[in-house]
mmCIF file of C-alpha atoms in Angstrom:
data_model
loop_
_atom_site.group_PDB
_atom_site.id
_atom_site.type_symbol
_atom_site.label_atom_id
_atom_site.label_comp_id
_atom_site.label_asym_id
_atom_site.label_seq_id
_atom_site.Cartn_x
_atom_site.Cartn_y
_atom_site.Cartn_z
ATOM 1 C CA MET K 1 -63.621 30.309 -15.262
ATOM 2 C CA LYS K 2 -60.193 29.955 -13.524
ATOM 3 C CA SER K 3 -57.986 27.117 -15.079
ATOM 4 C CA LEU K 4 -55.387 24.761 -13.365
ATOM 5 C CA VAL K 5 -51.861 25.260 -13.795
ATOM 6 C CA ASN K 6 -50.639 21.665 -14.191
ATOM 7 C CA ARG K 7 -51.292 18.461 -12.893
ATOM 8 C CA SER K 8 -48.730 18.927 -10.026
ATOM 9 C CA ALA K 9 -50.610 22.115 -8.945
ATOM 10 C CA ALA K 10 -54.090 20.438 -8.917
ATOM 11 C CA GLY K 11 -52.688 17.562 -6.904
ATOM 12 C CA LYS K 12 -51.306 19.993 -4.185
ATOM 13 C CA ALA K 13 -54.877 21.719 -4.258
ATOM 14 C CA LEU K 14 -56.632 18.517 -3.958
ATOM 15 C CA ALA K 15 -54.630 17.175 -1.032
ATOM 16 C CA ALA K 16 -55.596 20.620 0.731
ATOM 17 C CA ARG K 17 -58.887 19.249 0.754
ATOM 18 C CA LEU K 18 -57.939 15.620 1.912
ATOM 19 C CA THR K 19 -56.171 16.655 4.923
ATOM 20 C CA GLY K 20 -58.721 14.463 7.203
ATOM 21 C CA TYR K 21 -57.199 11.426 5.569
ATOM 22 C CA ARG K 22 -53.596 12.589 6.447
ATOM 23 C CA ASP K 23 -51.569 9.958 8.541
ATOM 24 C CA ARG K 24 -54.486 7.331 8.453
ATOM 25 C CA GLU K 25 -52.836 3.760 8.614
ATOM 26 C CA ASN K 26 -55.461 2.315 6.198
ATOM 27 C CA VAL K 27 -55.382 5.161 3.492
ATOM 28 C CA ILE K 28 -54.057 4.209 -0.076
ATOM 29 C CA VAL K 29 -53.803 6.490 -2.840
ATOM 30 C CA LEU K 30 -54.414 4.750 -6.507
ATOM 31 C CA ALA K 31 -53.727 6.512 -9.443
ATOM 32 C CA LEU K 32 -55.303 5.945 -12.802
ATOM 33 C CA PRO K 33 -52.211 6.127 -15.449
ATOM 34 C CA ARG K 34 -50.983 7.809 -17.003
ATOM 35 C CA GLY K 35 -52.414 11.280 -16.425
ATOM 36 C CA GLY K 36 -53.561 10.720 -12.688
ATOM 37 C CA VAL K 37 -50.253 9.853 -11.413
ATOM 38 C CA PRO K 38 -48.726 13.231 -11.203
ATOM 39 C CA VAL K 39 -51.692 14.360 -9.457
ATOM 40 C CA ALA K 40 -51.883 11.342 -7.389
ATOM 41 C CA TYR K 41 -48.215 11.760 -6.216
ATOM 42 C CA GLU K 42 -48.875 14.945 -4.482
ATOM 43 C CA ILE K 43 -51.919 13.486 -2.607
ATOM 44 C CA ALA K 44 -49.988 10.777 -1.295
ATOM 45 C CA THR K 45 -47.116 12.779 -0.304
ATOM 46 C CA ALA K 46 -49.195 15.134 1.432
ATOM 47 C CA LEU K 47 -51.235 12.474 3.080
ATOM 48 C CA HIS K 48 -48.226 10.537 4.154
ATOM 49 C CA ALA K 49 -50.007 7.645 2.406
ATOM 50 C CA PRO K 50 -48.795 4.744 -0.176
ATOM 51 C CA LEU K 51 -49.093 5.477 -3.750
ATOM 52 C CA ASP K 52 -49.936 2.885 -6.497
ATOM 53 C CA VAL K 53 -51.814 2.439 -9.773
ATOM 54 C CA LEU K 54 -54.608 0.811 -11.111
ATOM 55 C CA VAL K 55 -54.515 0.601 -14.727
ATOM 56 C CA VAL K 56 -57.829 1.284 -16.617
ATOM 57 C CA ARG K 57 -58.516 1.416 -20.461
ATOM 58 C CA LYS K 58 -61.159 2.921 -22.186
ATOM 59 C CA LEU K 59 -62.980 1.019 -24.946
ATOM 60 C CA GLY K 60 -63.355 3.329 -27.560
ATOM 61 C CA LEU K 61 -65.648 3.275 -30.870
ATOM 62 C CA PRO K 62 -63.760 1.782 -33.822
ATOM 63 C CA ARG K 63 -63.859 4.865 -35.839
ATOM 64 C CA HIS K 64 -63.850 7.469 -32.824
ATOM 65 C CA LYS K 65 -61.273 6.083 -30.196
ATOM 66 C CA GLU K 66 -61.979 8.972 -27.727
ATOM 67 C CA PHE K 67 -65.387 8.170 -27.334
ATOM 68 C CA ALA K 68 -66.265 5.457 -24.806
ATOM 69 C CA MET K 69 -68.293 2.764 -25.129
ATOM 70 C CA GLY K 70 -67.134 1.104 -21.815
ATOM 71 C CA ALA K 71 -63.868 0.512 -20.121
ATOM 72 C CA ILE K 72 -61.606 -2.296 -18.228
ATOM 73 C CA ALA K 73 -59.836 -2.371 -15.205
ATOM 74 C CA HIS K 74 -57.666 -4.680 -13.268
ATOM 75 C CA GLY K 75 -59.036 -7.512 -12.192
ATOM 76 C CA GLY K 76 -61.043 -8.452 -15.347
ATOM 77 C CA VAL K 77 -63.450 -5.606 -14.676
ATOM 78 C CA ARG K 78 -65.407 -4.413 -17.738
ATOM 79 C CA ILE K 79 -68.369 -2.110 -17.997
ATOM 80 C CA LEU K 80 -70.202 -1.136 -21.185
ATOM 81 C CA ASN K 81 -72.495 1.636 -21.918
ATOM 82 C CA GLU K 82 -75.382 -0.057 -23.418
ATOM 83 C CA ASN K 83 -76.827 3.088 -24.738
ATOM 84 C CA ILE K 84 -74.098 3.961 -26.897
ATOM 85 C CA ILE K 85 -73.657 0.343 -28.049
ATOM 86 C CA ARG K 86 -77.317 0.510 -29.273
ATOM 87 C CA SER K 87 -77.121 4.091 -30.601
ATOM 88 C CA TYR K 88 -74.015 3.051 -32.803
ATOM 89 C CA ARG K 89 -75.204 -0.477 -33.414
ATOM 90 C CA ILE K 90 -72.127 -2.059 -32.094
ATOM 91 C CA THR K 91 -71.632 -5.564 -32.488
ATOM 92 C CA ASP K 92 -70.564 -8.316 -29.968
ATOM 93 C CA ASP K 93 -67.672 -9.210 -32.039
ATOM 94 C CA VAL K 94 -66.821 -5.391 -32.475
ATOM 95 C CA ILE K 95 -66.699 -5.318 -28.569
ATOM 96 C CA GLU K 96 -64.495 -8.443 -28.151
ATOM 97 C CA HIS K 97 -62.088 -7.132 -30.777
ATOM 98 C CA VAL K 98 -61.586 -3.699 -28.691
ATOM 99 C CA ALA K 99 -61.512 -5.372 -25.437
ATOM 100 C CA GLU K 100 -59.083 -7.778 -26.478
ATOM 101 C CA THR K 101 -56.566 -4.946 -28.077
ATOM 102 C CA GLU K 102 -57.187 -3.142 -24.596
ATOM 103 C CA THR K 103 -56.409 -5.858 -22.401
ATOM 104 C CA LYS K 104 -53.169 -6.147 -23.909
ATOM 105 C CA GLU K 105 -52.191 -2.552 -23.396
ATOM 106 C CA LEU K 106 -53.568 -2.853 -19.958
ATOM 107 C CA GLN K 107 -51.418 -5.806 -19.331
ATOM 108 C CA ARG K 108 -48.206 -4.039 -21.085
ATOM 109 C CA ARG K 109 -48.617 -1.008 -18.597
ATOM 110 C CA GLU K 110 -49.241 -3.121 -15.657
ATOM 111 C CA GLN K 111 -45.927 -4.885 -16.332
ATOM 112 C CA ILE K 112 -44.369 -1.557 -16.691
ATOM 113 C CA TYR K 113 -45.587 0.324 -13.791
ATOM 114 C CA ARG K 114 -45.762 -2.308 -11.287
ATOM 115 C CA GLU K 115 -42.463 -4.148 -12.173
ATOM 116 C CA ASN K 116 -44.033 -7.359 -10.559
ATOM 117 C CA ARG K 117 -44.677 -6.005 -7.238
ATOM 118 C CA PRO K 118 -47.676 -7.565 -5.796
ATOM 119 C CA TRP K 119 -51.146 -5.985 -6.138
ATOM 120 C CA PRO K 120 -51.929 -4.275 -2.721
ATOM 121 C CA SER K 121 -54.364 -5.758 -0.468
ATOM 122 C CA LEU K 122 -57.809 -3.384 -0.414
ATOM 123 C CA ARG K 123 -59.599 -5.231 1.934
ATOM 124 C CA ASN K 124 -60.697 -2.934 4.802
ATOM 125 C CA GLN K 125 -58.980 0.140 3.371
ATOM 126 C CA CYS K 126 -59.839 3.625 2.601
ATOM 127 C CA VAL K 127 -58.825 4.014 -1.396
ATOM 128 C CA ILE K 128 -58.432 7.278 -2.912
ATOM 129 C CA LEU K 129 -58.892 7.082 -6.338
ATOM 130 C CA VAL K 130 -57.197 9.898 -8.472
ATOM 131 C CA ASP K 131 -57.355 11.031 -12.046
ATOM 132 C CA ASP K 132 -56.559 14.333 -14.045
ATOM 133 C CA GLY K 133 -59.881 14.785 -15.099
ATOM 134 C CA LEU K 134 -63.416 13.524 -15.961
ATOM 135 C CA ALA K 135 -65.517 13.648 -19.211
ATOM 136 C CA THR K 136 -67.457 10.628 -19.915
ATOM 137 C CA GLY K 137 -65.947 8.665 -16.420
ATOM 138 C CA ALA K 138 -65.774 5.506 -18.244
ATOM 139 C CA THR K 139 -62.362 4.761 -16.941
ATOM 140 C CA MET K 140 -63.199 5.843 -13.260
ATOM 141 C CA ARG K 141 -66.584 3.817 -13.224
ATOM 142 C CA ALA K 142 -64.451 0.914 -14.025
ATOM 143 C CA ALA K 143 -61.955 1.364 -11.499
ATOM 144 C CA ILE K 144 -64.674 2.191 -8.717
ATOM 145 C CA GLU K 145 -66.251 -1.175 -9.568
ATOM 146 C CA ALA K 146 -62.480 -2.890 -9.343
ATOM 147 C CA VAL K 147 -61.777 -1.634 -5.542
ATOM 148 C CA HIS K 148 -65.362 -2.484 -4.515
ATOM 149 C CA ILE K 149 -64.701 -5.788 -6.071
ATOM 150 C CA GLU K 150 -61.451 -5.757 -3.634
ATOM 151 C CA LYS K 151 -63.769 -4.996 -0.431
ATOM 152 C CA ALA K 152 -62.188 -1.612 0.272
ATOM 153 C CA GLU K 153 -64.053 0.043 3.496
ATOM 154 C CA GLU K 154 -64.062 3.440 1.724
ATOM 155 C CA VAL K 155 -64.040 4.622 -1.802
ATOM 156 C CA ILE K 156 -62.946 8.472 -2.482
ATOM 157 C CA MET K 157 -62.716 9.893 -5.881
ATOM 158 C CA ALA K 158 -60.493 13.198 -5.982
ATOM 159 C CA VAL K 159 -60.307 14.787 -9.522
ATOM 160 C CA PRO K 160 -59.169 18.374 -10.389
ATOM 161 C CA VAL K 161 -61.855 18.745 -13.169
ATOM 162 C CA ALA K 162 -64.951 17.082 -14.179
ATOM 163 C CA ALA K 163 -68.115 17.542 -16.130
ATOM 164 C CA THR K 164 -71.088 18.142 -13.801
ATOM 165 C CA ARG K 165 -73.231 15.519 -15.067
ATOM 166 C CA THR K 166 -70.531 12.604 -14.773
ATOM 167 C CA LEU K 167 -69.487 13.892 -11.192
ATOM 168 C CA ASN K 168 -72.846 13.351 -10.070
ATOM 169 C CA GLU K 169 -73.314 10.156 -11.499
ATOM 170 C CA LEU K 170 -70.163 8.503 -10.101
ATOM 171 C CA ALA K 171 -70.670 10.267 -6.701
ATOM 172 C CA LYS K 172 -73.352 7.506 -6.361
ATOM 173 C CA TRP K 173 -70.841 4.656 -6.294
ATOM 174 C CA THR K 174 -68.403 6.679 -3.881
ATOM 175 C CA ASP K 175 -68.549 7.573 -0.131
ATOM 176 C CA GLU K 176 -66.833 11.200 -0.899
ATOM 177 C CA THR K 177 -66.082 13.157 -3.999
ATOM 178 C CA VAL K 178 -63.654 15.947 -4.258
ATOM 179 C CA CYS K 179 -63.128 18.022 -7.288
ATOM 180 C CA LEU K 180 -61.646 21.635 -7.949
ATOM 181 C CA LEU K 181 -63.644 22.497 -10.959
ATOM 182 C CA THR K 182 -66.860 21.703 -12.543
ATOM 183 C CA PRO K 183 -67.198 24.061 -15.841
ATOM 184 C CA ASP K 184 -69.980 24.171 -17.812
ATOM 185 C CA PRO K 185 -70.167 23.810 -20.788
ATOM 186 C CA PHE K 186 -67.362 21.357 -20.223
ATOM 187 C CA TYR K 187 -65.958 20.324 -23.491
ATOM 188 C CA PHE K 188 -62.758 18.231 -22.639
ATOM 189 C CA VAL K 189 -60.459 18.195 -19.886
ATOM 190 C CA GLY K 190 -57.308 19.494 -21.433
ATOM 191 C CA GLN K 191 -59.455 22.764 -22.099
ATOM 192 C CA TRP K 192 -58.933 23.286 -18.282
ATOM 193 C CA TYR K 193 -55.024 23.250 -17.826
ATOM 194 C CA GLU K 194 -52.652 25.762 -18.420
ATOM 195 C CA ASN K 195 -50.167 22.954 -19.284
ATOM 196 C CA PHE K 196 -51.561 19.607 -20.128
ATOM 197 C CA ASP K 197 -48.553 17.962 -21.825
ATOM 198 C CA GLN K 198 -48.913 14.002 -22.028
ATOM 199 C CA THR K 199 -47.663 12.208 -19.388
ATOM 200 C CA THR K 200 -45.091 9.345 -20.453
ATOM 201 C CA ASP K 201 -44.526 5.894 -18.832
ATOM 202 C CA GLU K 202 -40.923 7.095 -17.984
ATOM 203 C CA GLU K 203 -42.581 9.671 -15.638
ATOM 204 C CA VAL K 204 -44.979 7.359 -14.193
ATOM 205 C CA VAL K 205 -42.319 4.693 -13.187
ATOM 206 C CA ARG K 206 -40.331 7.613 -11.813
ATOM 207 C CA LEU K 207 -42.953 9.107 -9.711
ATOM 208 C CA LEU K 208 -44.035 5.965 -8.444
ATOM 209 C CA ALA K 209 -40.267 4.747 -7.458
ATOM 210 C CA GLN K 210 -39.911 8.205 -6.136
ATOM 211 C CA ALA K 211 -43.351 7.831 -3.586
ATOM 212 C CA ARG K 212 -41.874 4.298 -2.423
ATOM 213 C CA SER K 213 -38.420 5.734 -1.510
ATOM 214 C CA GLU K 214 -40.003 8.816 0.244
ATOM 215 C CA ARG K 215 -42.960 6.368 1.978
ATOM 216 C CA ALA K 216 -40.127 4.105 3.155
ATOM 217 C CA GLN K 217 -38.042 7.052 4.579
ATOM 218 C CA ASP K 218 -41.093 8.359 6.591
ATOM 219 C CA GLN K 219 -41.731 4.912 7.579
ATOM 220 C CA GLY K 220 -37.968 4.574 8.978
ATOM 221 C CA ASN K 221 -38.399 8.049 10.616
ATOM 222 C CA LYS K 222 -41.287 6.874 12.445
ATOM 223 C CA ALA K 223 -39.995 3.907 13.706
ATOM 224 C CA GLY K 224 -36.881 5.521 14.904
ATOM 225 C CA ILE K 225 -39.061 8.132 16.724
ATOM 226 C CA LYS K 226 -41.185 5.346 18.326
ATOM 227 C CA GLN K 227 -38.061 3.349 19.459
ATOM 228 C CA THR K 228 -36.894 6.455 20.971
ATOM 229 C CA ILE K 229 -40.031 6.894 23.175
ATOM 230 C CA GLN K 230 -40.219 3.432 23.967
ATOM 231 C CA TYR K 231 -36.530 2.552 24.826
ATOM 232 C CA PRO K 232 -35.159 5.891 26.223
ATOM 233 C CA PRO K 233 -31.543 5.846 27.222
ATOM 234 C CA GLN K 234 -30.558 4.754 30.623
ATOM 235 C CA MET K 235 -29.879 7.270 33.118
ATOM 236 C CA THR K 236 -26.222 7.315 34.473
ATOM 237 C CA SER K 237 -25.319 7.936 38.119
#
């Protein structure tokens, strides 16, 4: 099966599937950092939509941190996979310890990425949630729950690659799902990229700042065009 070049190229390919949301006033793109930000940046740029981040954290098993027993998200959202918790006999104390550790990291990242900017209102908004791929889908499930709590009007999930079962399960909670690749067998997200270098905090901050700057310039250009149309120069005799 064909692989993805990198996150940026994947974002551009997803944007081509989301053109129906271009220039809509109520659209906002929310990236799941860190890997989802380069993907979401390309989508937000192409759609002329604002870009922000929704910080989520996986709750990994104590000795297998990459294996999720749940996830947390902005706003105090917590989801748990009861089947995994029962299978591995995870106690409440262990869950609370892991959740406390990940909450601190979530707060650290929110402070770095959002720089004390107010959280955007999602009420009556069309939210496009973006990550660089889905394996278990725990963090995306938490993100979906978070935006539903915020009363979003529509929830769109856009990912370059996903395990088929995970994608189908999460689709039940969204209004539309856009995905480029659903390989089977899946294995892991990074396998389906030619370049899957780790996204850094510095890159996340840079792309968010760049998106805000381009958004402000775009809005300024639109305001200038509108003013020109509404207030044409007076004719001289």
